[in-house]
XYZ file of C-alpha atoms in Angstrom:
479
model
C 124.623 31.834 -6.153
C 122.622 28.556 -6.591
C 120.555 26.808 -4.237
C 123.084 24.030 -3.471
C 125.767 26.721 -2.967
C 123.516 28.613 -0.681
C 122.559 25.427 1.163
C 126.368 24.230 1.554
C 127.268 27.781 2.904
C 124.649 27.835 5.591
C 125.448 23.960 6.800
C 129.150 25.128 7.451
C 128.263 28.221 9.629
C 130.097 28.149 12.827
C 128.313 25.688 15.373
C 127.387 27.994 18.530
C 126.845 25.001 20.679
C 130.434 24.126 21.227
C 131.767 24.305 25.010
C 133.797 27.601 24.369
C 130.650 29.405 23.133
C 129.229 32.116 25.265
C 125.707 31.381 24.720
C 126.128 27.532 25.198
C 128.157 28.115 28.255
C 125.598 30.309 30.011
C 122.479 28.309 28.953
C 120.393 26.667 31.465
C 120.976 23.165 29.742
C 124.661 23.708 29.687
C 124.987 24.741 33.259
C 123.015 21.580 34.399
C 125.098 19.472 31.723
C 128.278 20.567 33.647
C 127.087 19.375 36.892
C 125.725 16.093 35.414
C 129.235 15.508 33.839
C 130.727 15.195 37.297
C 128.061 12.713 38.434
C 129.535 9.055 39.196
C 127.096 6.265 37.881
C 127.395 2.794 39.225
C 127.568 0.793 35.890
C 128.540 -2.334 38.171
C 124.998 -2.129 39.743
C 123.467 -2.169 36.485
C 125.331 -4.926 35.490
C 124.381 -7.217 38.544
C 120.986 -6.605 38.414
C 120.969 -7.472 34.480
C 119.888 -4.303 33.302
C 122.639 -4.115 30.925
C 124.628 -6.830 29.127
C 128.355 -7.671 29.701
C 129.108 -6.014 26.359
C 127.366 -2.769 27.105
C 129.092 -2.649 30.484
C 132.766 -3.130 29.019
C 132.040 -0.719 26.163
C 130.638 2.082 28.250
C 133.279 1.660 31.087
C 136.126 1.873 28.483
C 134.805 4.663 26.598
C 134.580 6.845 29.748
C 138.018 6.049 30.960
C 139.263 7.093 27.498
C 139.804 10.302 25.789
C 141.640 11.812 22.848
C 143.215 9.287 20.291
C 142.429 6.471 22.589
C 138.580 6.951 22.162
C 138.943 7.999 18.444
C 140.485 4.492 17.994
C 137.709 3.096 20.369
C 134.934 4.300 18.151
C 136.450 3.291 15.082
C 137.064 0.008 15.998
C 133.632 -0.630 17.901
C 131.310 1.436 15.763
C 128.511 -1.191 16.074
C 128.945 -1.714 19.765
C 129.031 1.979 20.436
C 125.606 2.519 18.973
C 124.162 -0.731 20.309
C 125.426 0.437 23.989
C 124.065 3.982 23.827
C 120.609 2.849 22.337
C 120.338 -0.119 24.639
C 121.129 1.911 27.738
C 118.459 4.440 26.828
C 116.101 1.777 26.313
C 116.604 -0.222 29.508
C 117.445 2.418 32.125
C 114.572 4.576 33.351
C 116.262 6.453 36.178
C 116.349 10.294 35.109
C 119.886 10.942 36.754
C 121.304 8.038 34.628
C 119.370 8.893 31.252
C 120.634 12.665 31.751
C 124.051 11.317 31.902
C 123.859 8.942 29.056
C 122.534 11.767 26.807
C 125.174 14.246 27.750
C 128.019 12.065 27.127
C 126.370 11.107 23.815
C 125.912 14.806 23.162
C 129.447 15.532 23.633
C 130.846 12.591 21.644
C 128.921 13.972 18.587
C 130.103 17.439 19.313
C 133.689 16.364 19.441
C 133.386 15.004 15.723
C 130.394 15.442 13.723
C 131.056 12.534 11.515
C 129.943 10.379 14.540
C 126.543 10.837 13.921
C 126.990 8.114 11.217
C 127.721 5.607 14.009
C 124.069 6.002 15.090
C 122.730 5.943 11.315
C 124.637 2.815 10.128
C 123.530 0.782 13.191
C 119.823 1.598 12.858
C 120.161 0.934 8.858
C 121.900 -2.429 9.482
C 119.342 -3.303 12.063
C 116.393 -1.937 9.757
C 115.157 0.073 12.551
C 113.948 3.811 12.567
C 117.036 5.819 13.921
C 114.587 8.700 15.195
C 112.203 6.387 17.289
C 114.361 6.238 20.353
C 114.752 10.027 20.669
C 111.516 11.067 19.724
C 110.102 9.006 22.473
C 112.343 10.540 25.091
C 110.706 14.056 24.097
C 107.792 12.852 25.857
C 109.547 12.401 29.231
C 108.699 15.069 32.191
C 112.039 15.712 32.636
C 113.105 19.126 30.902
C 116.914 18.265 30.867
C 116.091 14.896 29.143
C 113.807 16.439 26.625
C 116.165 19.299 25.490
C 119.506 17.265 25.483
C 117.583 14.878 23.470
C 116.604 17.582 21.243
C 120.206 18.847 20.568
C 120.844 15.207 19.490
C 118.287 14.905 17.285
C 119.318 18.162 15.621
C 122.856 16.921 15.119
C 121.588 13.806 13.716
C 119.231 15.581 11.330
C 121.770 18.186 10.173
C 124.829 16.163 9.940
C 123.820 12.873 8.849
C 124.031 11.688 5.391
C 120.346 10.739 5.671
C 117.818 13.507 6.234
C 114.933 13.413 8.664
C 111.611 13.074 6.629
C 107.854 12.540 6.935
C 106.092 12.191 10.161
C 109.340 12.323 12.022
C 110.431 15.547 10.900
C 107.044 17.015 11.482
C 106.733 15.421 15.173
C 110.179 16.936 16.023
C 109.715 20.607 14.395
C 106.204 20.876 16.011
C 107.763 20.101 19.444
C 110.353 22.732 18.875
C 107.668 25.088 17.894
C 105.308 24.331 21.074
C 108.637 24.539 23.199
C 109.311 27.949 21.797
C 105.647 29.153 22.866
C 105.912 27.582 26.090
C 105.401 30.296 28.719
C 108.423 30.262 31.363
C 110.329 27.531 29.258
C 114.015 27.818 30.938
C 115.361 25.813 28.174
C 114.084 28.169 25.444
C 117.763 29.111 24.499
C 118.401 25.295 23.533
C 115.051 25.000 21.600
C 115.891 27.977 19.689
C 119.578 26.779 19.020
C 118.239 23.664 17.778
C 115.842 25.592 15.293
C 118.909 27.631 14.267
C 120.345 24.397 13.084
C 117.593 22.664 11.618
C 116.409 25.816 9.206
C 119.947 25.938 7.639
C 118.548 22.975 5.556
C 116.119 24.414 3.024
C 114.044 21.200 3.204
C 113.350 21.679 6.976
C 112.512 25.391 6.878
C 109.983 24.928 4.101
C 108.330 22.204 6.430
C 108.737 24.592 9.330
C 107.315 27.400 7.372
C 104.471 25.378 6.184
C 103.244 24.506 9.867
C 102.900 28.138 10.482
C 106.724 28.750 11.758
C 106.900 32.304 10.497
C 103.941 33.491 12.369
C 105.100 31.687 15.690
C 108.592 33.522 15.168
C 106.993 36.840 14.456
C 104.676 36.448 17.666
C 107.728 35.572 19.805
C 109.885 38.635 18.483
C 107.056 41.153 18.937
C 106.911 40.401 22.727
C 109.158 41.090 25.525
C 112.211 38.655 25.232
C 116.192 39.120 26.276
C 118.514 40.177 23.435
C 119.847 36.472 23.065
C 116.468 35.114 21.955
C 116.126 38.057 19.782
C 119.342 37.091 17.988
C 118.724 33.555 17.721
C 115.143 33.904 16.342
C 116.288 36.747 14.018
C 118.896 34.186 12.760
C 116.193 31.605 12.131
C 114.528 34.275 9.754
C 117.923 35.270 8.057
C 118.322 31.602 6.982
C 114.725 31.412 5.937
C 115.095 34.406 3.618
C 117.517 32.293 1.466
C 114.234 30.486 0.415
C 112.784 33.366 -1.845
C 109.188 31.789 -1.352
C 109.441 32.522 2.374
C 110.083 36.019 2.073
C 106.597 36.805 1.007
C 105.448 34.730 4.252
C 107.474 37.261 6.063
C 105.626 40.257 4.608
C 102.192 38.552 5.646
C 103.607 38.273 9.291
C 104.575 41.973 9.509
C 108.338 40.766 10.097
C 110.000 43.981 8.628
C 108.063 46.446 11.234
C 108.945 43.916 13.954
C 112.606 43.503 13.353
C 112.682 47.570 12.790
C 111.196 47.905 16.306
C 114.092 45.579 17.650
C 116.620 47.378 15.625
C 115.790 50.736 16.876
C 116.214 49.588 20.495
C 119.213 47.184 19.935
C 122.163 47.683 22.017
C 123.960 44.444 20.893
C 125.954 44.402 17.858
C 125.151 40.852 16.981
C 121.408 41.493 16.947
C 122.087 44.690 14.948
C 124.071 42.597 12.590
C 121.629 39.891 12.148
C 118.485 42.060 11.444
C 120.622 44.081 8.901
C 121.341 40.656 7.221
C 117.770 39.891 7.083
C 116.659 43.245 5.688
C 119.383 42.933 3.145
C 118.168 39.437 1.917
C 114.646 40.766 1.775
C 115.682 43.122 -0.646
C 118.370 41.252 -2.592
C 117.000 37.811 -2.898
C 113.545 38.361 -4.356
C 113.317 38.402 -8.133
C 109.821 40.067 -8.289
C 110.192 43.806 -8.464
C 107.219 44.722 -6.801
C 107.902 42.841 -3.666
C 111.264 44.131 -3.433
C 109.820 47.861 -3.685
C 107.185 46.814 -1.252
C 109.984 45.507 1.412
C 111.873 48.680 0.750
C 109.120 50.779 1.488
C 107.961 48.780 4.709
C 111.503 49.459 5.901
C 111.199 53.372 5.491
C 107.848 52.928 7.188
C 109.513 51.262 10.089
C 111.991 54.133 10.547
C 115.011 51.707 9.545
C 116.626 54.498 7.068
C 116.598 56.941 10.094
C 118.399 54.256 12.183
C 120.663 53.363 9.507
C 121.794 57.024 9.560
C 122.590 56.637 13.376
C 124.598 53.361 12.855
C 126.692 55.034 10.170
C 128.184 57.266 13.047
C 129.172 54.102 15.005
C 132.595 52.352 14.400
C 131.802 48.591 13.734
C 134.770 46.070 13.736
C 132.613 43.760 11.492
C 133.015 44.705 7.872
C 129.716 42.860 6.925
C 127.922 45.229 9.309
C 129.416 48.447 7.451
C 128.605 46.710 3.855
C 124.913 46.120 4.609
C 124.403 49.789 6.252
C 125.754 50.892 2.839
C 123.732 48.676 0.848
C 120.303 49.286 2.635
C 121.010 52.973 2.763
C 121.344 53.360 -1.062
C 118.500 50.795 -1.653
C 115.960 52.554 0.907
C 117.273 56.031 -0.265
C 116.386 55.253 -3.868
C 112.978 53.687 -3.208
C 112.002 56.930 -1.662
C 112.777 58.644 -5.102
C 109.633 56.594 -6.673
C 107.585 56.415 -3.656
C 104.050 57.445 -4.577
C 101.209 58.290 -1.901
C 99.428 55.091 -2.864
C 102.520 52.981 -2.217
C 103.112 54.834 1.044
C 99.372 54.243 2.367
C 99.430 50.539 1.126
C 102.570 49.808 3.074
C 101.259 51.447 6.145
C 98.108 49.526 6.190
C 99.652 46.092 5.707
C 102.163 46.956 8.367
C 99.098 47.582 10.524
C 100.373 51.065 12.020
C 98.316 53.687 10.688
C 99.090 57.153 11.830
C 97.835 60.549 10.715
C 100.365 60.798 7.709
C 99.488 63.486 5.143
C 97.791 60.904 2.749
C 94.931 60.185 5.058
C 93.609 63.824 5.084
C 94.197 64.508 1.425
C 91.144 64.896 -0.583
C 93.119 64.378 -3.878
C 94.628 61.124 -2.630
C 90.998 59.758 -1.898
C 89.637 61.108 -5.246
C 92.321 59.400 -7.215
C 92.954 56.111 -5.172
C 89.867 55.091 -3.424
C 89.120 52.648 -6.350
C 92.470 51.124 -5.952
C 91.316 49.859 -2.260
C 89.142 47.255 -4.243
C 92.129 45.751 -6.155
C 93.344 42.200 -5.223
C 89.930 41.216 -4.025
C 89.649 44.187 -1.555
C 92.918 43.232 0.231
C 93.491 46.650 1.540
C 89.832 47.173 2.519
C 89.884 43.690 4.391
C 93.198 44.454 6.176
C 91.481 47.945 7.211
C 88.484 46.053 8.798
C 90.581 43.386 10.296
C 92.511 46.211 12.113
C 89.006 47.487 13.314
C 88.468 44.220 14.790
C 91.715 43.352 16.217
C 93.866 46.562 17.177
C 94.215 47.844 20.512
C 95.902 50.748 19.548
C 93.496 53.757 19.426
C 95.479 55.824 17.065
C 95.115 52.802 14.517
C 91.378 52.678 15.407
C 90.750 56.139 14.761
C 92.678 56.434 11.434
C 91.097 53.199 10.058
C 87.616 54.351 11.002
C 88.411 57.510 9.072
C 89.825 55.767 6.025
C 86.573 53.605 5.901
C 84.475 56.665 5.656
C 86.748 58.457 3.077
C 86.505 55.175 1.073
C 82.571 54.994 1.126
C 82.497 58.848 0.439
C 84.773 58.570 -2.656
C 83.802 55.247 -4.133
C 80.135 54.670 -5.780
C 79.818 51.244 -4.421
C 81.791 51.838 -1.293
C 78.750 51.531 1.237
C 77.777 48.219 -0.071
C 81.248 46.898 -0.229
C 82.098 47.906 3.286
C 78.769 46.468 4.617
C 79.962 43.149 2.912
C 83.122 42.958 4.460
C 81.688 43.697 7.861
C 83.191 47.238 8.154
C 80.053 49.012 9.055
C 79.376 46.716 12.190
C 82.741 46.989 13.289
C 82.667 50.918 13.190
C 79.381 50.868 14.915
C 80.838 48.829 17.661
C 83.630 51.792 18.150
C 80.761 54.096 18.712
C 81.152 52.864 22.454
C 84.976 52.896 22.488
C 86.414 54.401 25.577
C 88.780 56.804 23.632
C 86.932 59.920 22.604
C 89.172 60.215 19.300
C 88.110 56.720 18.376
C 84.452 57.438 19.106
C 84.556 60.813 16.966
C 86.238 59.114 14.044
C 83.919 56.175 14.038
C 80.792 58.539 14.461
C 82.079 60.342 11.118
C 82.340 57.130 9.309
C 79.085 55.771 10.585
C 77.583 59.244 9.203
C 79.414 58.683 5.839
C 77.899 55.337 5.653
C 74.253 56.645 6.252
C 74.300 60.123 4.522
C 74.034 60.147 0.774
C 74.544 64.059 0.298
C 78.158 64.346 0.955
C 78.358 68.074 0.272
C 75.584 68.629 2.707
C 77.468 66.564 5.355
C 80.865 68.155 4.545
C 79.389 71.982 4.978
C 77.601 70.818 8.227
C 80.771 69.291 9.875
C 82.760 72.404 9.072
C 79.931 74.644 10.053
C 79.559 73.340 13.777
C 82.108 70.177 14.565
C 81.297 71.276 18.296
C 77.530 70.255 18.048
C 78.526 66.822 16.884
C 80.749 66.588 19.914
C 77.998 67.828 22.514
C 75.389 65.745 20.917
C 77.447 62.404 21.312
C 79.643 63.344 24.488
C 82.797 62.946 22.385
C 85.904 65.433 21.567
C 86.311 66.812 18.211
C 89.938 66.262 16.759
C 92.267 69.166 17.283
């Protein structure tokens, strides 16, 4: 499928923001919008105080009293007046309650017919004005409802209009969405995520979002405690991003596969399961680089996706796409296991940041044959191990990473100096004071390997009397 066909397909996805949608009906924004629609605004008082002109008063009162075909006719005959009135009201009226009402009926107008976004675009073009400025300014208002209803309107204009959002306007809006997603206790987070779902359907927008660290933000939020609706919406964002092949590599860097694997394993909602399987399928199907495809398959196996697929195969899903994705992924992951080398397994484990005592770590043969490979790609895996020692809070990860550092030093001639240059020696020494006894023990062994040159002698001593190491340092030996 060509890029233009993919883009066209994504832009035609069902719009979930309609009033009949379950998510929209239960979001905080829509609940408040339902209340606001029932408000009565005294437009006569605004006219008498000269805050609005006669033409704006006539249009807004006629617009609100019309519906169906009568409203269609009004908007067709008075396109310019429609845009002028809405923009003028937003500019001249400052009362929050009235601004909330104007934005709500404006959003409803666009929701009824997506082609109406051109009414606003044409007016701005004719006046040689920036179509985005009036709305971007409203994002700075302190009222949360005003901000988020404005955001919905901006997303519609950006996604449905002939002229895309560009430059500093686009950067400002996407940055605002990114910040809102990360804002603690944001009651409008569903609306923020929905706007992002719309925007990221467009490749130009998703590349800009990714360029400002968007993948990292989505990864961080998805790895935290969030409800299933946000899991679904942000996984949807990742799914549309997988249609841009260059972004799949970014997803690997931010450990999207293990994060989504955890959600999949715990998921009780079919729509969350469906969208995560679709992400995984694209991460195998879309890349052209065979090495990346293999890496993604191995990462999925490591994240226990294959085990979850076998469980899902026992379920009866009405959705044929889910069953097709389960079969596709099962076939690909099982095939990947057949050619899986011990180094592939080790490399994926390190990149996922989820070290455990899998057989490769304690295999003498593995280290003898593969220690030099840890220096490939400018010491990529070694840097990751050192980073885990510095940042991980998982005691198992710290213990295994310390052990691996020691084994690398023991089996690679220049290992000691390389680890020192990468800051690994300092990290391991800090772990000598760690509260966990296993971490202290593995750190001690690693430090000894960094210090001692006669490995054969050290090995004999450790085998001969491991308890003496424990008593001298106050730590327990591994069982």
